[in-house]
Amino acid sequence: MRTRFQIEKRKDVAGNLLSADRPVFMSVTFGGNRVIIGTGIKVDMNGWDADLQKIQVAYPGAQGFNNWLESMQDIAGKTMEALQHSGEELSPENFRQLYQRLKPKYSGGFFNLFFQFMESNSPNWSNATYRKVRTLYKLLREFDDQSLSPISFHKLDAQFLEDFIAFCQKKGYQYSTIYKTVNNLVWFLNWATDKGYNVYREYKEFYKQMNAPDQKSQTPLFLHWGELMQLKEYPTDNRRMERVRDLFCFMCFAGLRFSELQRLQKEDLKEGGIVIRGQGGGVRVIPMNTYALQIRQKYENKYYLNNTAFPSMSIITMNKYLRLMGKDLGLNRMIYTAIAGEEGLPLYRRLTAGTAVNTFIKNAIEMEVPVEIISRFTGVQNDSRVRRFKSDLAIEEMKKFNL
């Protein structure tokens, strides 16, 4: 399937090319078929970038318009995927009908809709509620300004959440404050979804990816070195499972987050080092150990969409296959939270992509890597996980006196 955007080129009765308020169309081609869908956007001819197939940045309202075009392209891809799995004929008529059912209402962009959310609901809010929502609006604006990719509904996924949490931590927010802030964001997203402006549901996983402030584990979840080696050597003929195994282990050996792994380009993997480019423009370099280098070499001569260093996958896919492999390997070490009376669960059932950074930190501390170096590699200064792991290690060391 291929999607393209184009502006209407039509002449008036005098034969002159019309240039004002020209409609933009999306063309979807598949299997020798073509479907033309109106975007609802009109733009002057001089505001259209034909090469990039988007509205020029300087054109009024360009960011909202371009976000809408990205959403349309994304929905077209989801429509094709759903149609292929439905068993129905891949015809232009079926594609158009399903697309019309899946697409959201036009909103003019994330922040325009957020402002509408405040305007339409503020008469029913207390002053405290209005200030809380207004603060969130300003915080998201600030995050958007320093981000390499503007906020839009189809990008509100696990990677967004991780980047947003890191942004809030750098501003000095406590974990409980961040949790409440995300809770308010989900409130807005539920409103947008109910109104038909948002059709993306990844944000509903945010709560599963965060621990409530009073439910945080005393020690972050991690793999012991032996458990990590078991996973590294896990045999499989399933290509997707193989990729999950390799990419998760690469994160464990390099101290990378899932969002950072997904952003890595071929040129970011230098000889012996990994260049991590932050959303705010910062750069850090992580030397590669032997284990990380072996995985990098396995993928260095393979090429993926957008020249990424590794194949892309969703965090949901990674978590799913991690747990399947963990169960098969017998990773049954019981994990308990700090909640009194809560039953423990075997390790494999709690495995997620986020376990990788914790695994790196835990094993680095046990190998006596200085805390300053660990913090520099992981990119988070004063990381509370480092302090908690060191505290646990100190307790274990003192137990050596219990002869």
Short mmCIF file of C-alpha atoms in Angstrom, two decimals:
data_model
loop_
_atom_site.label_atom_id
_atom_site.label_comp_id
_atom_site.label_asym_id
_atom_site.label_seq_id
_atom_site.Cartn_x
_atom_site.Cartn_y
_atom_site.Cartn_z
CA MET A 1 0.00 0.00 0.00
CA ARG A 2 1.18 3.51 -0.82
CA THR A 3 -0.24 6.83 0.35
CA ARG A 4 0.41 10.24 -1.15
CA PHE A 5 -0.98 13.73 -0.55
CA GLN A 6 -1.58 16.16 -3.36
CA ILE A 7 -3.18 19.55 -3.82
CA GLU A 8 -5.85 20.09 -6.43
CA LYS A 9 -4.59 21.77 -9.62
CA ARG A 10 -7.48 23.27 -11.57
CA LYS A 11 -7.79 26.16 -13.99
CA ASP A 12 -10.45 28.83 -14.22
CA VAL A 13 -12.42 29.61 -17.37
CA ALA A 14 -9.58 31.89 -18.54
CA GLY A 15 -7.09 29.05 -18.34
CA ASN A 16 -5.24 30.38 -15.28
CA LEU A 17 -4.25 27.97 -12.51
CA LEU A 18 -6.36 28.56 -9.39
CA SER A 19 -4.14 29.23 -6.40
CA ALA A 20 -6.33 30.19 -3.42
CA ASP A 21 -7.95 27.70 -1.03
CA ARG A 22 -7.07 24.56 -2.97
CA PRO A 23 -8.30 21.28 -1.41
CA VAL A 24 -5.77 18.64 -0.37
CA PHE A 25 -6.47 14.98 -1.17
CA MET A 26 -4.98 11.70 0.01
CA SER A 27 -4.36 9.04 -2.63
CA VAL A 28 -4.15 5.41 -1.45
CA THR A 29 -2.98 2.77 -3.94
CA PHE A 30 -2.95 -1.00 -3.41
CA GLY A 31 -3.13 -3.99 -5.73
CA GLY A 32 -3.62 -1.86 -8.81
CA ASN A 33 -6.46 0.08 -7.14
CA ARG A 34 -6.54 3.73 -6.16
CA VAL A 35 -8.77 5.45 -3.61
CA ILE A 36 -8.93 9.26 -3.44
CA ILE A 37 -10.04 10.65 -0.07
CA GLY A 38 -10.60 14.30 0.79
CA THR A 39 -8.69 15.58 3.80
CA GLY A 40 -11.01 18.50 4.52
CA ILE A 41 -8.03 20.86 4.34
CA LYS A 42 -7.75 23.79 1.95
CA VAL A 43 -4.51 25.69 1.47
CA ASP A 44 -3.13 28.27 -0.92
CA MET A 45 -0.94 26.85 -3.66
CA ASN A 46 2.11 28.75 -2.40
CA GLY A 47 1.70 27.15 1.02
CA TRP A 48 1.98 23.57 -0.25
CA ASP A 49 5.29 21.66 -0.31
CA ALA A 50 4.89 19.16 -3.16
CA ASP A 51 8.17 17.37 -2.42
CA LEU A 52 7.40 16.72 1.26
CA GLN A 53 3.66 16.35 0.60
CA LYS A 54 2.81 18.61 3.50
CA ILE A 55 1.97 22.22 4.28
CA GLN A 56 4.94 24.55 4.61
CA VAL A 57 5.93 25.30 8.19
CA ALA A 58 5.44 29.06 7.80
CA TYR A 59 1.85 28.70 6.57
CA PRO A 60 -0.79 29.66 9.22
CA GLY A 61 -1.99 26.59 11.14
CA ALA A 62 0.58 24.34 9.46
CA GLN A 63 1.34 22.21 12.50
CA GLY A 64 -2.29 21.28 13.13
CA PHE A 65 -2.91 20.61 9.43
CA ASN A 66 0.19 18.44 9.08
CA ASN A 67 -0.69 16.49 12.24
CA TRP A 68 -4.07 15.79 10.66
CA LEU A 69 -2.44 14.55 7.45
CA GLU A 70 -0.19 12.24 9.50
CA SER A 71 -3.25 10.91 11.31
CA MET A 72 -5.03 10.25 8.01
CA GLN A 73 -2.00 8.35 6.71
CA ASP A 74 -1.80 6.33 9.91
CA ILE A 75 -5.52 5.49 9.80
CA ALA A 76 -5.12 4.40 6.16
CA GLY A 77 -2.45 1.91 7.29
CA LYS A 78 -4.64 0.60 10.10
CA THR A 79 -7.57 0.33 7.67
CA MET A 80 -5.53 -1.80 5.28
CA GLU A 81 -4.29 -4.01 8.13
CA ALA A 82 -7.84 -4.51 9.44
CA LEU A 83 -9.16 -5.24 5.96
CA GLN A 84 -6.45 -7.84 5.31
CA HIS A 85 -7.34 -9.68 8.51
CA SER A 86 -11.09 -9.46 7.98
CA GLY A 87 -11.23 -11.85 5.06
CA GLU A 88 -13.16 -9.32 2.98
CA GLU A 89 -12.16 -8.39 -0.56
CA LEU A 90 -9.43 -5.75 -0.84
CA SER A 91 -11.55 -3.49 -2.99
CA PRO A 92 -11.69 0.32 -3.15
CA GLU A 93 -15.29 0.25 -1.91
CA ASN A 94 -14.50 -1.87 1.17
CA PHE A 95 -11.41 0.22 1.92
CA ARG A 96 -13.32 3.50 1.73
CA GLN A 97 -16.20 2.27 3.89
CA LEU A 98 -13.90 0.92 6.62
CA TYR A 99 -11.71 4.03 6.51
CA GLN A 100 -14.73 6.28 7.04
CA ARG A 101 -15.70 4.22 10.11
CA LEU A 102 -12.21 4.36 11.63
CA LYS A 103 -11.18 7.97 11.02
CA PRO A 104 -11.63 10.57 13.79
CA LYS A 105 -13.39 13.92 13.45
CA TYR A 106 -11.20 16.83 12.35
CA SER A 107 -10.03 18.86 15.34
CA GLY A 108 -7.45 21.31 14.05
CA GLY A 109 -4.70 19.78 16.17
CA PHE A 110 -4.02 18.50 19.67
CA PHE A 111 -3.68 21.89 21.38
CA ASN A 112 -6.66 23.47 19.64
CA LEU A 113 -8.76 20.63 20.95
CA PHE A 114 -7.24 20.90 24.44
CA PHE A 115 -8.20 24.57 24.49
CA GLN A 116 -11.72 23.59 23.41
CA PHE A 117 -11.77 21.08 26.27
CA MET A 118 -10.98 23.87 28.74
CA GLU A 119 -13.44 26.36 27.24
CA SER A 120 -16.39 23.97 27.10
CA ASN A 121 -15.89 22.49 30.58
CA SER A 122 -14.51 25.39 32.66
CA PRO A 123 -17.98 26.75 33.62
CA ASN A 124 -18.53 23.51 35.55
CA TRP A 125 -15.07 23.44 37.16
CA SER A 126 -13.86 24.92 40.39
CA ASN A 127 -11.02 27.45 40.23
CA ALA A 128 -8.63 24.81 41.52
CA THR A 129 -9.59 22.37 38.76
CA TYR A 130 -9.23 25.02 36.08
CA ARG A 131 -5.75 25.98 37.34
CA LYS A 132 -4.74 22.31 37.39
CA VAL A 133 -5.83 21.76 33.77
CA ARG A 134 -4.31 25.07 32.66
CA THR A 135 -1.00 24.04 34.24
CA LEU A 136 -1.11 20.77 32.31
CA TYR A 137 -1.77 22.68 29.07
CA LYS A 138 1.29 24.89 29.66
CA LEU A 139 3.43 21.86 30.60
CA LEU A 140 2.45 20.01 27.42
CA ARG A 141 3.19 23.13 25.38
CA GLU A 142 6.65 23.29 26.93
CA PHE A 143 7.23 19.60 26.26
CA ASP A 144 6.05 20.05 22.67
CA ASP A 145 8.42 22.99 22.13
CA GLN A 146 11.49 20.99 23.15
CA SER A 147 10.39 17.78 21.41
CA LEU A 148 11.68 16.70 18.02
CA SER A 149 8.16 15.53 17.10
CA PRO A 150 5.01 17.62 17.76
CA ILE A 151 2.35 16.09 20.01
CA SER A 152 -0.53 14.50 18.15
CA PHE A 153 -3.05 11.83 19.08
CA HIS A 154 -1.49 9.03 17.03
CA LYS A 155 1.85 9.52 18.84
CA LEU A 156 0.49 9.20 22.38
CA ASP A 157 1.99 5.79 23.05
CA ALA A 158 4.46 4.13 25.43
CA GLN A 159 7.36 6.07 23.94
CA PHE A 160 5.57 9.38 24.49
CA LEU A 161 4.83 8.42 28.10
CA GLU A 162 8.45 7.53 28.80
CA ASP A 163 9.72 10.76 27.23
CA PHE A 164 7.12 12.84 29.07
CA ILE A 165 7.98 11.27 32.43
CA ALA A 166 11.69 11.92 31.81
CA PHE A 167 10.87 15.53 30.90
CA CYS A 168 8.91 16.00 34.13
CA GLN A 169 11.71 14.41 36.18
CA LYS A 170 14.24 16.85 34.73
CA LYS A 171 11.96 19.67 35.85
CA GLY A 172 12.16 18.28 39.38
CA TYR A 173 8.65 16.82 39.62
CA GLN A 174 8.07 14.16 42.25
CA TYR A 175 6.77 10.80 41.05
CA SER A 176 3.40 11.36 42.72
CA THR A 177 3.03 14.70 40.89
CA ILE A 178 3.90 13.09 37.56
CA TYR A 179 1.32 10.36 38.17
CA LYS A 180 -1.40 12.94 38.84
CA THR A 181 -0.34 14.91 35.75
CA VAL A 182 -0.67 11.82 33.54
CA ASN A 183 -4.02 11.14 35.19
CA ASN A 184 -5.23 14.59 34.08
CA LEU A 185 -3.92 13.98 30.56
CA VAL A 186 -5.88 10.71 30.38
CA TRP A 187 -8.97 12.65 31.52
CA PHE A 188 -8.62 14.95 28.51
CA LEU A 189 -7.94 12.04 26.15
CA ASN A 190 -11.05 10.22 27.36
CA TRP A 191 -13.06 13.37 26.63
CA ALA A 192 -11.54 13.66 23.13
CA THR A 193 -12.25 9.98 22.47
CA ASP A 194 -15.87 10.25 23.64
CA LYS A 195 -16.35 13.26 21.35
CA GLY A 196 -14.99 11.30 18.37
CA TYR A 197 -11.84 13.40 17.89
CA ASN A 198 -9.46 10.62 18.93
CA VAL A 199 -9.52 7.00 17.76
CA TYR A 200 -6.19 5.88 19.22
CA ARG A 201 -6.33 3.74 22.36
CA GLU A 202 -2.65 3.31 23.31
CA TYR A 203 -3.04 5.95 26.04
CA LYS A 204 -5.32 3.58 27.95
CA GLU A 205 -2.20 1.52 28.70
CA PHE A 206 -0.57 4.42 30.57
CA TYR A 207 -1.85 3.24 33.95
CA LYS A 208 -0.45 -0.25 33.36
CA GLN A 209 2.96 1.25 32.58
CA MET A 210 3.07 3.33 35.77
CA ASN A 211 2.92 2.23 39.39
CA ALA A 212 0.55 4.20 41.58
CA PRO A 213 2.59 6.25 44.09
CA ASP A 214 1.52 4.09 47.04
CA GLN A 215 2.09 0.86 45.12
CA LYS A 216 5.71 1.20 44.05
CA SER A 217 7.87 -1.86 44.56
CA GLN A 218 10.50 -1.48 47.26
CA THR A 219 13.08 -2.63 44.73
CA PRO A 220 12.69 -2.06 40.96
CA LEU A 221 12.17 -5.20 38.91
CA PHE A 222 15.39 -6.58 37.36
CA LEU A 223 17.07 -9.73 36.07
CA HIS A 224 20.03 -11.25 37.85
CA TRP A 225 23.05 -11.83 35.62
CA GLY A 226 22.33 -15.56 35.38
CA GLU A 227 18.72 -14.91 34.39
CA LEU A 228 19.86 -12.43 31.74
CA MET A 229 22.30 -14.99 30.33
CA GLN A 230 19.50 -17.58 30.20
CA LEU A 231 17.39 -15.18 28.16
CA LYS A 232 20.31 -14.24 25.90
CA GLU A 233 20.85 -17.90 24.98
CA TYR A 234 17.14 -18.70 24.57
CA PRO A 235 16.76 -20.81 21.37
CA THR A 236 13.91 -19.98 19.01
CA ASP A 237 12.92 -20.32 15.35
CA ASN A 238 10.30 -17.58 15.72
CA ARG A 239 11.74 -14.44 14.07
CA ARG A 240 9.65 -12.02 16.13
CA MET A 241 10.61 -13.74 19.37
CA GLU A 242 14.25 -13.73 18.27
CA ARG A 243 14.12 -9.98 17.69
CA VAL A 244 12.49 -9.35 21.06
CA ARG A 245 15.17 -11.43 22.76
CA ASP A 246 18.01 -9.61 20.99
CA LEU A 247 16.66 -6.09 21.42
CA PHE A 248 15.74 -6.57 25.07
CA CYS A 249 19.20 -7.99 25.84
CA PHE A 250 20.82 -5.12 23.94
CA MET A 251 18.97 -2.68 26.21
CA CYS A 252 20.07 -4.66 29.28
CA PHE A 253 23.73 -4.58 28.21
CA ALA A 254 23.72 -0.92 27.14
CA GLY A 255 21.38 0.70 29.67
CA LEU A 256 18.91 1.92 27.01
CA ARG A 257 15.22 2.66 27.35
CA PHE A 258 12.77 1.24 24.82
CA SER A 259 12.04 4.69 23.37
CA GLU A 260 15.77 5.33 22.88
CA LEU A 261 16.23 1.98 21.17
CA GLN A 262 13.42 2.75 18.72
CA ARG A 263 14.97 6.11 17.80
CA LEU A 264 18.45 4.72 17.08
CA GLN A 265 19.63 5.26 13.50
CA LYS A 266 22.40 3.33 11.72
CA GLU A 267 24.75 6.28 12.09
CA ASP A 268 24.17 6.35 15.87
CA LEU A 269 26.03 3.05 16.30
CA LYS A 270 29.65 4.15 16.11
CA GLU A 271 32.68 1.92 16.41
CA GLY A 272 32.46 0.72 19.99
CA GLY A 273 29.87 3.28 21.10
CA ILE A 274 26.16 4.20 20.98
CA VAL A 275 25.13 7.81 20.41
CA ILE A 276 21.86 8.64 22.19
CA ARG A 277 20.14 11.81 21.02
CA GLY A 278 17.65 13.18 23.54
CA GLN A 279 14.35 14.86 22.69
CA GLY A 280 15.74 18.19 23.94
CA GLY A 281 18.82 18.02 21.71
CA GLY A 282 21.21 16.58 24.32
CA VAL A 283 23.63 13.81 23.35
CA ARG A 284 25.30 11.09 25.40
CA VAL A 285 27.64 8.33 24.26
CA ILE A 286 27.58 4.83 25.75
CA PRO A 287 30.57 2.54 25.14
CA MET A 288 29.54 -0.91 23.92
CA ASN A 289 30.59 -3.99 25.85
CA THR A 290 31.17 -7.33 24.14
CA TYR A 291 27.58 -8.53 24.56
CA ALA A 292 26.03 -5.38 23.11
CA LEU A 293 28.55 -5.38 20.27
CA GLN A 294 27.65 -8.96 19.30
CA ILE A 295 23.97 -8.04 18.96
CA ARG A 296 24.80 -4.86 17.06
CA GLN A 297 26.93 -6.82 14.56
CA LYS A 298 24.05 -9.22 13.96
CA TYR A 299 21.84 -6.37 12.68
CA GLU A 300 24.36 -3.90 11.22
CA ASN A 301 24.04 -5.17 7.62
CA LYS A 302 20.26 -5.36 7.70
CA TYR A 303 18.17 -2.38 6.67
CA TYR A 304 14.88 -1.19 8.10
CA LEU A 305 12.34 1.55 7.43
CA ASN A 306 13.66 5.08 8.08
CA ASN A 307 17.20 3.69 8.39
CA THR A 308 16.70 2.64 12.00
CA ALA A 309 19.45 0.56 13.59
CA PHE A 310 17.06 -2.19 14.67
CA PRO A 311 13.65 -3.47 13.52
CA SER A 312 10.72 -1.55 14.97
CA MET A 313 8.12 -3.17 17.22
CA SER A 314 5.51 -2.07 19.72
CA ILE A 315 6.17 -2.18 23.44
CA ILE A 316 3.13 -4.44 23.76
CA THR A 317 4.73 -6.98 21.41
CA MET A 318 7.99 -6.90 23.36
CA ASN A 319 6.23 -7.39 26.71
CA LYS A 320 4.16 -10.26 25.33
CA TYR A 321 7.11 -12.27 24.00
CA LEU A 322 9.30 -11.49 27.01
CA ARG A 323 6.73 -13.13 29.26
CA LEU A 324 6.39 -16.13 26.96
CA MET A 325 10.16 -16.67 26.93
CA GLY A 326 10.41 -16.05 30.67
CA LYS A 327 7.77 -18.68 31.36
CA ASP A 328 9.46 -21.17 29.04
CA LEU A 329 12.81 -20.55 30.77
CA GLY A 330 11.28 -21.09 34.20
CA LEU A 331 11.92 -17.57 35.51
CA ASN A 332 9.67 -18.19 38.50
CA ARG A 333 11.42 -16.09 41.16
CA MET A 334 8.56 -14.61 43.19
CA ILE A 335 8.19 -10.84 43.00
CA TYR A 336 6.34 -8.91 45.72
CA THR A 337 5.29 -5.27 45.83
CA ALA A 338 5.24 -3.04 48.88
CA ILE A 339 1.47 -3.47 49.26
CA ALA A 340 0.63 -5.30 52.44
CA GLY A 341 -1.19 -8.55 51.83
CA GLU A 342 -0.70 -8.58 48.07
CA GLU A 343 0.23 -11.97 46.66
CA GLY A 344 3.50 -12.30 44.81
CA LEU A 345 3.76 -13.15 41.12
CA PRO A 346 6.46 -15.14 39.30
CA LEU A 347 9.11 -13.00 37.63
CA TYR A 348 8.08 -13.89 34.07
CA ARG A 349 4.60 -12.42 34.60
CA ARG A 350 6.03 -9.02 35.54
CA LEU A 351 8.63 -8.75 32.78
CA THR A 352 8.36 -5.61 30.64
CA ALA A 353 10.64 -3.58 28.37
CA GLY A 354 11.28 -1.27 31.34
CA THR A 355 13.00 -4.14 33.18
CA ALA A 356 16.01 -3.69 30.87
CA VAL A 357 17.33 -0.41 32.34
CA ASN A 358 16.83 -1.74 35.88
CA THR A 359 18.78 -4.87 34.93
CA PHE A 360 21.64 -2.75 33.62
CA ILE A 361 21.72 -0.64 36.80
CA LYS A 362 21.49 -3.61 39.18
CA ASN A 363 24.26 -5.61 37.50
CA ALA A 364 26.48 -2.57 37.02
CA ILE A 365 26.28 -1.83 40.76
CA GLU A 366 27.13 -5.44 41.60
CA MET A 367 30.14 -5.14 39.23
CA GLU A 368 31.19 -2.04 41.25
CA VAL A 369 30.73 0.40 38.36
CA PRO A 370 30.75 3.90 39.96
CA VAL A 371 27.31 5.46 40.46
CA GLU A 372 28.33 8.57 38.51
CA ILE A 373 29.16 6.43 35.46
CA ILE A 374 25.88 4.49 35.72
CA SER A 375 23.89 7.73 35.89
CA ARG A 376 25.79 9.13 32.92
CA PHE A 377 25.13 6.02 30.83
CA THR A 378 21.41 5.85 31.68
CA GLY A 379 21.02 9.60 31.17
CA VAL A 380 19.19 10.25 34.45
CA GLN A 381 20.97 12.10 37.22
CA ASN A 382 20.08 11.24 40.83
CA ASP A 383 18.11 8.19 39.67
CA SER A 384 16.28 6.79 42.72
CA ARG A 385 16.69 3.26 41.34
CA VAL A 386 20.45 3.51 41.76
CA ARG A 387 20.05 4.50 45.42
CA ARG A 388 17.60 1.69 46.14
CA PHE A 389 19.76 -0.95 44.46
CA LYS A 390 22.83 0.25 46.41
CA SER A 391 20.84 0.16 49.63
CA ASP A 392 19.71 -3.42 48.95
CA LEU A 393 23.26 -4.45 48.10
CA ALA A 394 24.55 -2.92 51.35
CA ILE A 395 21.99 -4.95 53.32
CA GLU A 396 23.14 -8.14 51.61
CA GLU A 397 26.78 -7.31 52.34
CA MET A 398 26.01 -6.85 56.05
CA LYS A 399 24.40 -10.28 56.13
CA LYS A 400 27.89 -11.75 55.59
CA PHE A 401 28.50 -11.04 59.29
CA ASN A 402 25.69 -13.44 60.20
CA LEU A 403 27.97 -16.44 60.60
#
